[in-house]
XYZ file of N, CA and C in Angstrom:
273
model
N 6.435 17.895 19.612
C 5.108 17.612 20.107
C 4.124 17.787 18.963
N 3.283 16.785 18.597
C 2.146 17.016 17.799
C 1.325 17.848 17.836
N 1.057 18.443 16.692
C -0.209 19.528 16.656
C -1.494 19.451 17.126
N -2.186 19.772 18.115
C -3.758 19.589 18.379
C -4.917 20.355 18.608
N -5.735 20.777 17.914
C -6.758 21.210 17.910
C -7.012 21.825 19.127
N -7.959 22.780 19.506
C -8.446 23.055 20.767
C -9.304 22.426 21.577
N -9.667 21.358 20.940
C -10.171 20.162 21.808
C -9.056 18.967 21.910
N -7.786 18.890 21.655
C -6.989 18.283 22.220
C -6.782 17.175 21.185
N -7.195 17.083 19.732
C -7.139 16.136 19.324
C -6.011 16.469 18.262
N -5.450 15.581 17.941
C -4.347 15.727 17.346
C -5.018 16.339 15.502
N -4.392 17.068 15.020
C -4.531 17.972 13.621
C -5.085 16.805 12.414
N -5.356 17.082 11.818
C -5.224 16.534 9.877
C -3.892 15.886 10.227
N -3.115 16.919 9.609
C -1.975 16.867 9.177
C -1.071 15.984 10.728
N -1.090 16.410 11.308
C -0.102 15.569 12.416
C -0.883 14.057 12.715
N -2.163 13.879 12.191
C -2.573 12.649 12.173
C -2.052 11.868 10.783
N -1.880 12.437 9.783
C -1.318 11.635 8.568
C -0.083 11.341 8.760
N 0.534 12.192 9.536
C 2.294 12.098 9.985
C 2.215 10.725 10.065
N 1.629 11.187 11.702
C 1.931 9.921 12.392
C 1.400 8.313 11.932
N 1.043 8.381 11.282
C -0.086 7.134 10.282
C 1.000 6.870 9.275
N 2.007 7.789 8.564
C 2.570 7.306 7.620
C 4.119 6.877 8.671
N 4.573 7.311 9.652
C 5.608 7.672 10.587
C 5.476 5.997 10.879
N 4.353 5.474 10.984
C 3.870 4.194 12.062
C 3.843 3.028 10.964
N 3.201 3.326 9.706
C 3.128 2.100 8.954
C 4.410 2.128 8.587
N 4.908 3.398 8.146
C 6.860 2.521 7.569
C 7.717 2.483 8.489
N 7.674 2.449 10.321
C 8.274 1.240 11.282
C 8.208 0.063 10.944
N 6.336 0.136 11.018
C 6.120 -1.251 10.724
C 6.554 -2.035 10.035
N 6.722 -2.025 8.650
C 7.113 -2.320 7.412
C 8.620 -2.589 7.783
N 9.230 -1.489 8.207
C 10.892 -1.660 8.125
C 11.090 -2.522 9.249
N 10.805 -2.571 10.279
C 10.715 -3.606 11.252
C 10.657 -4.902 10.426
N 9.342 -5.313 9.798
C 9.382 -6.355 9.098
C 10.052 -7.342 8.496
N 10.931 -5.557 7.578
C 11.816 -6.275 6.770
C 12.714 -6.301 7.697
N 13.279 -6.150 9.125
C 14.592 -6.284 9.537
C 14.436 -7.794 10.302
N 12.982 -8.233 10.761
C 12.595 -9.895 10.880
C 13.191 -10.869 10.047
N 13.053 -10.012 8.404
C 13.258 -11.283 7.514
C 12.365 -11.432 6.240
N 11.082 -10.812 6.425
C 10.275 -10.340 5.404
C 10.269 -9.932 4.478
N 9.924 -10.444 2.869
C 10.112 -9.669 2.277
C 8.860 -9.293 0.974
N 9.011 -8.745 0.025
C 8.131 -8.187 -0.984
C 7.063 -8.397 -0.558
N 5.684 -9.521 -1.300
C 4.708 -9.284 -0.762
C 4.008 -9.266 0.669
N 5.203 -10.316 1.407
C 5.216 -10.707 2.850
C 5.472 -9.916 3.584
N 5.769 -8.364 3.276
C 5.749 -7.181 3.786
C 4.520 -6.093 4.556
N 3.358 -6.456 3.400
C 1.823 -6.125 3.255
C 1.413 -7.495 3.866
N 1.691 -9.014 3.465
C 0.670 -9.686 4.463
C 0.158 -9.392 5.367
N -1.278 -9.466 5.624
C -1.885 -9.620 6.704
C -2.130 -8.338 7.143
N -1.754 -6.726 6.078
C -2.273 -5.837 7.068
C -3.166 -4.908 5.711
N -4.223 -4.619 6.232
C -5.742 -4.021 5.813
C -5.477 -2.716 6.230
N -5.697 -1.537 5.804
C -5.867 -0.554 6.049
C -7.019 0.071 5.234
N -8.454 0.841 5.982
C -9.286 1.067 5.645
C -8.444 2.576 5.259
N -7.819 3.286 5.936
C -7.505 4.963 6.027
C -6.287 4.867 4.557
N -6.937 5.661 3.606
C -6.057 5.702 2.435
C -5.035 6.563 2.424
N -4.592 7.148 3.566
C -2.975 7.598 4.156
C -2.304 6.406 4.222
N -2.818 5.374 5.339
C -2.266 4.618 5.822
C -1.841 3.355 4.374
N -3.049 2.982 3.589
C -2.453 2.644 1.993
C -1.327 2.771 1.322
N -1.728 4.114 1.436
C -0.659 4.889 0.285
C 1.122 4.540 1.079
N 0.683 4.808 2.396
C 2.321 4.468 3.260
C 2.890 3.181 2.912
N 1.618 2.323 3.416
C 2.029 0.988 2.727
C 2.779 0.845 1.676
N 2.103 1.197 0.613
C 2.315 0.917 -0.616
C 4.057 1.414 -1.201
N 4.209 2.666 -0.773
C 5.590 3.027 -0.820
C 6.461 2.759 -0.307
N 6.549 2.205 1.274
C 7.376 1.488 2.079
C 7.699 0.169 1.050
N 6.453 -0.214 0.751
C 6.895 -2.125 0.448
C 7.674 -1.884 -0.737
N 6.819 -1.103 -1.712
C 8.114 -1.224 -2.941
C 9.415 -0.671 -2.672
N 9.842 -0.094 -2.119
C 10.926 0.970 -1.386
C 11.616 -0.607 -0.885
N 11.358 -1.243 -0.359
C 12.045 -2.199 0.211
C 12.181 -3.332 -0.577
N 11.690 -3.837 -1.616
C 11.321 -4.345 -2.839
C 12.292 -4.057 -3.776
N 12.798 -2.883 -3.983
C 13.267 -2.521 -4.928
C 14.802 -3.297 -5.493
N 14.949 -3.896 -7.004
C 15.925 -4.600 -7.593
C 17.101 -4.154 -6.713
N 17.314 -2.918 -6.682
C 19.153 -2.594 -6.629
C 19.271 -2.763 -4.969
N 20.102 -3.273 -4.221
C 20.237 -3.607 -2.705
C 20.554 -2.376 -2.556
N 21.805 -1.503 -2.822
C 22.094 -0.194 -2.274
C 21.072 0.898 -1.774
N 19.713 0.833 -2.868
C 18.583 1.272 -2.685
C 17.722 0.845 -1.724
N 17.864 -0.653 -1.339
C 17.294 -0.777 -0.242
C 17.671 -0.744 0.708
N 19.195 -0.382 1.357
C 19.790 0.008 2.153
C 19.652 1.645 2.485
N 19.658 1.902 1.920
C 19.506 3.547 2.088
C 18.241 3.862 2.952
N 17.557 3.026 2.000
C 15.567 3.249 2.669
C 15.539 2.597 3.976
N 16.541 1.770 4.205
C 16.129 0.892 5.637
C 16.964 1.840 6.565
N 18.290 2.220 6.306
C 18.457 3.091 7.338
C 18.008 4.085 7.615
N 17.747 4.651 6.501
C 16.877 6.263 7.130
C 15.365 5.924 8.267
N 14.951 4.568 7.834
C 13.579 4.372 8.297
C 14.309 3.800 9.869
N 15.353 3.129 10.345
C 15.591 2.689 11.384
C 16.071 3.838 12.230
N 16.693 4.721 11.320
C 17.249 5.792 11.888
C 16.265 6.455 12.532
N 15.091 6.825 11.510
C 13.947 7.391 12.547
C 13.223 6.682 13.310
N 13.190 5.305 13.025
C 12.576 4.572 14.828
C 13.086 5.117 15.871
N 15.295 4.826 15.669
C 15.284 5.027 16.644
C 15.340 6.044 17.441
N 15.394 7.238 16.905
C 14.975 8.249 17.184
C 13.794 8.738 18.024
N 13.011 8.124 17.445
C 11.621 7.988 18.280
C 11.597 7.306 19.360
N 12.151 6.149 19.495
C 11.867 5.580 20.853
C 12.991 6.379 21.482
N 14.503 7.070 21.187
C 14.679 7.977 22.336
C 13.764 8.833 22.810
N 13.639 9.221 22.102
C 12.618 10.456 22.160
C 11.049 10.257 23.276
N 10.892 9.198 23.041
C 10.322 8.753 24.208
C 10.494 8.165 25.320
N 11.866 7.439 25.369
C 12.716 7.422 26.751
C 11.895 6.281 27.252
N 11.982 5.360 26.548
C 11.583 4.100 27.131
C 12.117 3.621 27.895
N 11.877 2.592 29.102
C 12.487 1.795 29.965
C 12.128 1.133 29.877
């Protein structure tokens, strides 16, 4: 469960989590569409320079020359999707 303030709002820190947790789904999702290098970042703006910086490391992370390397990065990142959507017990 996320950290929250005594007014109920989620922390600093459990807000950067989840901001960096959310853009490299996104991203790895992407790349599991078909997407790749710069077509990774198309089309997404982020004013919050957490959310940047996530960007920015996801895409090259998935970018990267050697395939083994980008295998590694895609499963750990799918691994924790899916994790998450157990974890939330979707139907």
């Amino acid at each position: 469960m996320p950290a929250e303030s005594e007014q109920g709002e989620p922390t600093p820190a459990s807000h950067a989590k989840q901001t960096r947790t959310f853009i490299r789904a996104l991203v790895a999702t992407s790349y599991l569409l078909g997407k790749r290098r710069q077509a990774l970042a198309a089309g997404l703006a982020f004013s919050d320079p957490l959310a940047r910086q996530a960007l920015g490391e996801i895409t090259e992370q998935l970018s990267h020359g050697v395939q083994e390397y980008r295998a590694r990065v895609l499963a750990a990142e799918v691994g924790r999707l899916m994790r998450s959507l157990g974890a939330q017990r979707l139907k």
